[in-house]
Amino acid sequence: MKILLLIILLLTSFVFAAEEQANLVVEKDILVTTLPHTEEEFTILYTIYNVGNGPAYDVRLQDAENFPKGKYSTVLSQIDTNWDIVEAETNTTHAVILKRHAVGSDFIGPAKVLFKNTPNGQDITSTSTYIGRLNFTPKSPGESRKSPNWEHWIIFSVVAALVLVIPFLLFKKSEKKKKRLTMNLRKKK
Amino acid sequence: MSTKNKRKKKQREERAFREVEREREQTLRLRKPTTKQRMLYFFVALIMNALPTYLFFSIYEMDLLKSLPLFGFVSIVCSIILSMGYHNVSFFLKHRILKKTGVNFQKKQTKKKVAGGEREERQKKQLESSITTQSVSLSLLYNSLFFLVIVLIFAFYITWIFEAHTNYILSLAIGSSIVTYISSTKIQ
């Protein structure tokens, strides 16, 4: 009896092991070095990892709820997208560039990812990580002025120096010639 | 007064009048820039206006394509104003250097051919052209430096509170106006 139960358990475990299942882990990230201001572009990156042992079919990313059209506009790409298949032990990414128009604070929640284990199977939902609260303030006119901008100043200084050196060299050259000619004319007198 | 003394006095007055007229003619000749000089001043002024424009489009993040008409118009107008300032300083410097050399640049109108006279005239011409080069190059150097300093002070310390486009117009216009105004006071 015990041996029979063990055999049945072993067989069922093999069956379950043979059944391929996708398992999607979704990461949602904002790619900025400083907090974005209103009318400033920022990038949202979605990375979908299939950590299961089977492919995920008909994968759909839905995140438009977190970025309503009245407040945000897409600059590049689109928020909601889909993939036909995401193979097991692979990942895929999707990036969208957005801009917020109004001043305010928003909680950027998780995105929803729907997928199927088989082409005609049922939908399975997975949620991504979330970004959290973002405060959008208007950009002050002095902000870019305060940052170092070393490379721009170096380029400006080099070009200005080149432009000013040329008249200086011309002045020195003509001064020597003038001295020589003045001395010659004064000698003759 | 005897007639002889009267004649001498009249001759002295005529000589003085001719001297004044000669100086006035020389001054008037130098006052107007030649076409070549005008083109040079305008070209250099355009370059000097382009340098702060680069800073505005890189640091203040003004859109280059959208603001191109504004950049073009303001640069051209300020270049015209600045080129007047260049000529004013160049004229003032040339006049001063000519006086300092102590050489008489007026052609001697004599019927007799003086030995070595042609060579002297050639040397005088060369001297005048080198003095012109000297005064023009010094004017370009001095005014350009002055203009850049004023524009940078206005753009980053005084008019920075305004929006980028307004800041650009104000700093360049004020810079070129101040340089030209101060150069015109030198002549007066």
mmCIF file of N, CA and C in Angstrom, chain B residues 58-139:
data_model
loop_
_atom_site.group_PDB
_atom_site.id
_atom_site.type_symbol
_atom_site.label_atom_id
_atom_site.label_comp_id
_atom_site.label_asym_id
_atom_site.label_seq_id
_atom_site.Cartn_x
_atom_site.Cartn_y
_atom_site.Cartn_z
ATOM 1 N N SER B 58 22.959 76.308 -24.997
ATOM 2 C CA SER B 58 23.452 75.140 -24.275
ATOM 3 C C SER B 58 23.123 75.194 -22.781
ATOM 4 N N ILE B 59 23.293 76.344 -22.137
ATOM 5 C CA ILE B 59 23.065 76.435 -20.688
ATOM 6 C C ILE B 59 21.596 76.727 -20.387
ATOM 7 N N TYR B 60 21.007 77.685 -21.079
ATOM 8 C CA TYR B 60 19.601 78.005 -20.839
ATOM 9 C C TYR B 60 18.655 77.104 -21.628
ATOM 10 N N GLU B 61 19.239 76.155 -22.395
ATOM 11 C CA GLU B 61 18.459 75.139 -23.107
ATOM 12 C C GLU B 61 17.375 75.726 -24.002
ATOM 13 N N MET B 62 17.737 76.765 -24.743
ATOM 14 C CA MET B 62 16.801 77.312 -25.732
ATOM 15 C C MET B 62 16.817 76.392 -26.939
ATOM 16 N N ASP B 63 15.634 76.106 -27.473
ATOM 17 C CA ASP B 63 15.545 75.222 -28.635
ATOM 18 C C ASP B 63 16.171 75.921 -29.836
ATOM 19 N N LEU B 64 17.199 75.301 -30.434
ATOM 20 C CA LEU B 64 17.934 75.967 -31.509
ATOM 21 C C LEU B 64 17.070 76.216 -32.734
ATOM 22 N N LEU B 65 16.315 75.193 -33.141
ATOM 23 C CA LEU B 65 15.537 75.329 -34.371
ATOM 24 C C LEU B 65 14.393 76.328 -34.192
ATOM 25 N N LYS B 66 13.724 76.245 -33.044
ATOM 26 C CA LYS B 66 12.575 77.140 -32.820
ATOM 27 C C LYS B 66 13.037 78.581 -32.654
ATOM 28 N N SER B 67 14.187 78.780 -32.021
ATOM 29 C CA SER B 67 14.661 80.146 -31.741
ATOM 30 C C SER B 67 15.576 80.679 -32.836
ATOM 31 N N LEU B 68 15.768 79.942 -33.934
ATOM 32 C CA LEU B 68 16.681 80.392 -34.995
ATOM 33 C C LEU B 68 16.324 81.770 -35.566
ATOM 34 N N PRO B 69 15.034 82.047 -35.841
ATOM 35 C CA PRO B 69 14.721 83.398 -36.342
ATOM 36 C C PRO B 69 15.093 84.492 -35.350
ATOM 37 N N LEU B 70 14.833 84.222 -34.055
ATOM 38 C CA LEU B 70 15.177 85.200 -33.023
ATOM 39 C C LEU B 70 16.683 85.401 -32.953
ATOM 40 N N PHE B 71 17.440 84.277 -32.959
ATOM 41 C CA PHE B 71 18.907 84.353 -32.908
ATOM 42 C C PHE B 71 19.419 85.172 -34.086
ATOM 43 N N GLY B 72 18.890 84.867 -35.278
ATOM 44 C CA GLY B 72 19.350 85.543 -36.493
ATOM 45 C C GLY B 72 19.088 87.035 -36.445
ATOM 46 N N PHE B 73 17.857 87.401 -36.111
ATOM 47 C CA PHE B 73 17.470 88.818 -36.115
ATOM 48 C C PHE B 73 18.267 89.615 -35.079
ATOM 49 N N VAL B 74 18.307 89.098 -33.857
ATOM 50 C CA VAL B 74 19.007 89.829 -32.776
ATOM 51 C C VAL B 74 20.502 89.922 -33.076
ATOM 52 N N SER B 75 21.083 88.829 -33.578
ATOM 53 C CA SER B 75 22.525 88.838 -33.897
ATOM 54 C C SER B 75 22.838 89.886 -34.949
ATOM 55 N N ILE B 76 22.012 89.963 -35.991
ATOM 56 C CA ILE B 76 22.292 90.921 -37.079
ATOM 57 C C ILE B 76 22.170 92.358 -36.568
ATOM 58 N N VAL B 77 21.106 92.632 -35.826
ATOM 59 C CA VAL B 77 20.905 94.009 -35.338
ATOM 60 C C VAL B 77 22.039 94.406 -34.389
ATOM 61 N N CYS B 78 22.361 93.517 -33.453
ATOM 62 C CA CYS B 78 23.438 93.835 -32.484
ATOM 63 C C CYS B 78 24.795 93.900 -33.172
ATOM 64 N N SER B 79 25.001 93.132 -34.243
ATOM 65 C CA SER B 79 26.270 93.193 -34.986
ATOM 66 C C SER B 79 26.412 94.552 -35.651
ATOM 67 N N ILE B 80 25.320 95.085 -36.187
ATOM 68 C CA ILE B 80 25.370 96.412 -36.826
ATOM 69 C C ILE B 80 25.737 97.471 -35.790
ATOM 70 N N ILE B 81 25.102 97.395 -34.617
ATOM 71 C CA ILE B 81 25.383 98.384 -33.555
ATOM 72 C C ILE B 81 26.837 98.246 -33.102
ATOM 73 N N LEU B 82 27.267 96.997 -32.906
ATOM 74 C CA LEU B 82 28.639 96.756 -32.417
ATOM 75 C C LEU B 82 29.686 97.196 -33.434
ATOM 76 N N SER B 83 29.392 97.024 -34.727
ATOM 77 C CA SER B 83 30.369 97.392 -35.756
ATOM 78 C C SER B 83 30.588 98.912 -35.761
ATOM 79 N N MET B 84 29.536 99.677 -35.397
ATOM 80 C CA MET B 84 29.708 101.144 -35.283
ATOM 81 C C MET B 84 30.679 101.463 -34.150
ATOM 82 N N GLY B 85 30.557 100.712 -33.064
ATOM 83 C CA GLY B 85 31.459 100.896 -31.935
ATOM 84 C C GLY B 85 32.891 100.569 -32.303
ATOM 85 N N TYR B 86 33.078 99.513 -33.105
ATOM 86 C CA TYR B 86 34.431 99.148 -33.555
ATOM 87 C C TYR B 86 35.066 100.303 -34.327
ATOM 88 N N HIS B 87 34.275 100.880 -35.250
ATOM 89 C CA HIS B 87 34.853 101.945 -36.078
ATOM 90 C C HIS B 87 35.160 103.194 -35.249
ATOM 91 N N ASN B 88 34.300 103.511 -34.301
ATOM 92 C CA ASN B 88 34.548 104.701 -33.462
ATOM 93 C C ASN B 88 35.891 104.600 -32.754
ATOM 94 N N VAL B 89 36.144 103.464 -32.140
ATOM 95 C CA VAL B 89 37.402 103.289 -31.389
ATOM 96 C C VAL B 89 38.586 103.251 -32.342
ATOM 97 N N SER B 90 38.393 102.605 -33.485
ATOM 98 C CA SER B 90 39.481 102.509 -34.458
ATOM 99 C C SER B 90 39.852 103.907 -34.977
ATOM 100 N N PHE B 91 38.849 104.725 -35.244
ATOM 101 C CA PHE B 91 39.067 106.098 -35.722
ATOM 102 C C PHE B 91 39.810 106.929 -34.672
ATOM 103 N N PHE B 92 39.369 106.832 -33.437
ATOM 104 C CA PHE B 92 39.982 107.574 -32.335
ATOM 105 C C PHE B 92 41.448 107.170 -32.172
ATOM 106 N N LEU B 93 41.710 105.855 -32.205
ATOM 107 C CA LEU B 93 43.074 105.352 -32.003
ATOM 108 C C LEU B 93 43.986 105.759 -33.159
ATOM 109 N N LYS B 94 43.452 105.686 -34.383
ATOM 110 C CA LYS B 94 44.272 106.012 -35.552
ATOM 111 C C LYS B 94 44.693 107.482 -35.513
ATOM 112 N N HIS B 95 43.732 108.338 -35.191
ATOM 113 C CA HIS B 95 43.988 109.769 -35.094
ATOM 114 C C HIS B 95 45.081 110.059 -34.075
ATOM 115 N N ARG B 96 44.981 109.358 -32.927
ATOM 116 C CA ARG B 96 45.946 109.576 -31.844
ATOM 117 C C ARG B 96 47.335 109.075 -32.228
ATOM 118 N N ILE B 97 47.361 107.877 -32.855
ATOM 119 C CA ILE B 97 48.670 107.312 -33.225
ATOM 120 C C ILE B 97 49.330 108.147 -34.318
ATOM 121 N N LEU B 98 48.516 108.644 -35.268
ATOM 122 C CA LEU B 98 49.078 109.481 -36.341
ATOM 123 C C LEU B 98 49.734 110.729 -35.777
ATOM 124 N N LYS B 99 49.078 111.320 -34.803
ATOM 125 C CA LYS B 99 49.637 112.537 -34.178
ATOM 126 C C LYS B 99 50.919 112.219 -33.431
ATOM 127 N N LYS B 100 50.950 111.077 -32.772
ATOM 128 C CA LYS B 100 52.111 110.681 -31.965
ATOM 129 C C LYS B 100 53.343 110.418 -32.805
ATOM 130 N N THR B 101 53.131 109.908 -34.039
ATOM 131 C CA THR B 101 54.286 109.585 -34.874
ATOM 132 C C THR B 101 55.053 110.852 -35.262
ATOM 133 N N GLY B 102 54.326 111.977 -35.362
ATOM 134 C CA GLY B 102 54.979 113.247 -35.697
ATOM 135 C C GLY B 102 55.370 113.335 -37.158
ATOM 136 N N VAL B 103 54.788 112.472 -37.984
ATOM 137 C CA VAL B 103 55.107 112.483 -39.415
ATOM 138 C C VAL B 103 53.977 113.203 -40.138
ATOM 139 N N ASN B 104 54.350 114.048 -41.101
ATOM 140 C CA ASN B 104 53.334 114.777 -41.864
ATOM 141 C C ASN B 104 52.896 113.892 -43.028
ATOM 142 N N PHE B 105 51.643 113.457 -43.001
ATOM 143 C CA PHE B 105 51.172 112.549 -44.024
ATOM 144 C C PHE B 105 50.589 113.238 -45.242
ATOM 145 N N GLN B 106 50.548 114.588 -45.219
ATOM 146 C CA GLN B 106 49.991 115.304 -46.359
ATOM 147 C C GLN B 106 51.005 115.325 -47.483
ATOM 148 N N LYS B 107 50.526 115.168 -48.723
ATOM 149 C CA LYS B 107 51.427 115.165 -49.889
ATOM 150 C C LYS B 107 51.906 116.570 -50.154
ATOM 151 N N LYS B 108 53.186 116.668 -50.357
ATOM 152 C CA LYS B 108 53.756 117.990 -50.648
ATOM 153 C C LYS B 108 53.514 118.279 -52.124
ATOM 154 N N GLN B 109 52.761 119.357 -52.350
ATOM 155 C CA GLN B 109 52.461 119.672 -53.752
ATOM 156 C C GLN B 109 53.480 120.685 -54.271
ATOM 157 N N THR B 110 54.577 120.153 -54.748
ATOM 158 C CA THR B 110 55.627 121.031 -55.314
ATOM 159 C C THR B 110 55.848 120.673 -56.767
ATOM 160 N N LYS B 111 56.245 121.646 -57.518
ATOM 161 C CA LYS B 111 56.486 121.388 -58.933
ATOM 162 C C LYS B 111 57.791 120.652 -59.134
ATOM 163 N N LYS B 112 58.786 120.945 -58.251
ATOM 164 C CA LYS B 112 60.088 120.297 -58.379
ATOM 165 C C LYS B 112 60.024 118.884 -57.819
ATOM 166 N N LYS B 113 60.746 117.962 -58.478
ATOM 167 C CA LYS B 113 60.804 116.594 -57.975
ATOM 168 C C LYS B 113 61.940 116.504 -56.962
ATOM 169 N N VAL B 114 61.619 116.153 -55.748
ATOM 170 C CA VAL B 114 62.639 116.058 -54.703
ATOM 171 C C VAL B 114 63.262 114.669 -54.752
ATOM 172 N N ALA B 115 64.600 114.606 -54.524
ATOM 173 C CA ALA B 115 65.298 113.315 -54.564
ATOM 174 C C ALA B 115 64.805 112.416 -53.433
ATOM 175 N N GLY B 116 64.474 111.189 -53.801
ATOM 176 C CA GLY B 116 63.992 110.255 -52.776
ATOM 177 C C GLY B 116 62.590 110.555 -52.316
ATOM 178 N N GLY B 117 61.891 111.459 -53.037
ATOM 179 C CA GLY B 117 60.539 111.855 -52.596
ATOM 180 C C GLY B 117 59.533 110.754 -52.771
ATOM 181 N N GLU B 118 59.656 110.023 -53.894
ATOM 182 C CA GLU B 118 58.700 108.934 -54.165
ATOM 183 C C GLU B 118 58.829 107.834 -53.149
ATOM 184 N N ARG B 119 60.108 107.537 -52.774
ATOM 185 C CA ARG B 119 60.364 106.483 -51.790
ATOM 186 C C ARG B 119 59.770 106.882 -50.441
ATOM 187 N N GLU B 120 59.905 108.191 -50.122
ATOM 188 C CA GLU B 120 59.372 108.680 -48.845
ATOM 189 C C GLU B 120 57.849 108.556 -48.818
ATOM 190 N N GLU B 121 57.223 108.912 -49.966
ATOM 191 C CA GLU B 121 55.762 108.821 -50.046
ATOM 192 C C GLU B 121 55.294 107.386 -49.862
ATOM 193 N N ARG B 122 56.059 106.450 -50.466
ATOM 194 C CA ARG B 122 55.700 105.035 -50.341
ATOM 195 C C ARG B 122 55.789 104.592 -48.888
ATOM 196 N N GLN B 123 56.870 105.032 -48.241
ATOM 197 C CA GLN B 123 57.040 104.649 -46.831
ATOM 198 C C GLN B 123 55.936 105.251 -45.955
ATOM 199 N N LYS B 124 55.539 106.499 -46.319
ATOM 200 C CA LYS B 124 54.456 107.131 -45.547
ATOM 201 C C LYS B 124 53.157 106.337 -45.706
ATOM 202 N N LYS B 125 52.925 105.889 -46.944
ATOM 203 C CA LYS B 125 51.710 105.094 -47.196
ATOM 204 C C LYS B 125 51.738 103.793 -46.390
ATOM 205 N N GLN B 126 52.931 103.156 -46.389
ATOM 206 C CA GLN B 126 53.063 101.891 -45.639
ATOM 207 C C GLN B 126 52.848 102.141 -44.153
ATOM 208 N N LEU B 127 53.390 103.270 -43.688
ATOM 209 C CA LEU B 127 53.235 103.608 -42.269
ATOM 210 C C LEU B 127 51.762 103.834 -41.935
ATOM 211 N N GLU B 128 51.079 104.562 -42.836
ATOM 212 C CA GLU B 128 49.653 104.828 -42.593
ATOM 213 C C GLU B 128 48.850 103.526 -42.568
ATOM 214 N N SER B 129 49.197 102.609 -43.483
ATOM 215 C CA SER B 129 48.425 101.350 -43.524
ATOM 216 C C SER B 129 48.723 100.500 -42.281
ATOM 217 N N SER B 130 49.973 100.527 -41.801
ATOM 218 C CA SER B 130 50.277 99.739 -40.594
ATOM 219 C C SER B 130 49.605 100.361 -39.377
ATOM 220 N N ILE B 131 49.487 101.713 -39.375
ATOM 221 C CA ILE B 131 48.777 102.374 -38.272
ATOM 222 C C ILE B 131 47.293 102.009 -38.324
ATOM 223 N N THR B 132 46.748 101.943 -39.549
ATOM 224 C CA THR B 132 45.335 101.536 -39.701
ATOM 225 C C THR B 132 45.136 100.130 -39.157
ATOM 226 N N THR B 133 46.040 99.209 -39.543
ATOM 227 C CA THR B 133 45.932 97.820 -39.056
ATOM 228 C C THR B 133 46.016 97.783 -37.540
ATOM 229 N N GLN B 134 46.936 98.570 -37.006
ATOM 230 C CA GLN B 134 47.126 98.580 -35.555
ATOM 231 C C GLN B 134 45.865 99.066 -34.840
ATOM 232 N N SER B 135 45.315 100.165 -35.347
ATOM 233 C CA SER B 135 44.138 100.742 -34.677
ATOM 234 C C SER B 135 42.921 99.823 -34.820
ATOM 235 N N VAL B 136 42.768 99.223 -35.993
ATOM 236 C CA VAL B 136 41.608 98.326 -36.200
ATOM 237 C C VAL B 136 41.716 97.095 -35.299
ATOM 238 N N SER B 137 42.914 96.498 -35.250
ATOM 239 C CA SER B 137 43.066 95.270 -34.454
ATOM 240 C C SER B 137 42.904 95.569 -32.968
ATOM 241 N N LEU B 138 43.419 96.712 -32.524
ATOM 242 C CA LEU B 138 43.265 97.073 -31.110
ATOM 243 C C LEU B 138 41.802 97.345 -30.779
ATOM 244 N N SER B 139 41.111 98.001 -31.719
ATOM 245 C CA SER B 139 39.691 98.287 -31.516
ATOM 246 C C SER B 139 38.877 96.994 -31.429
#
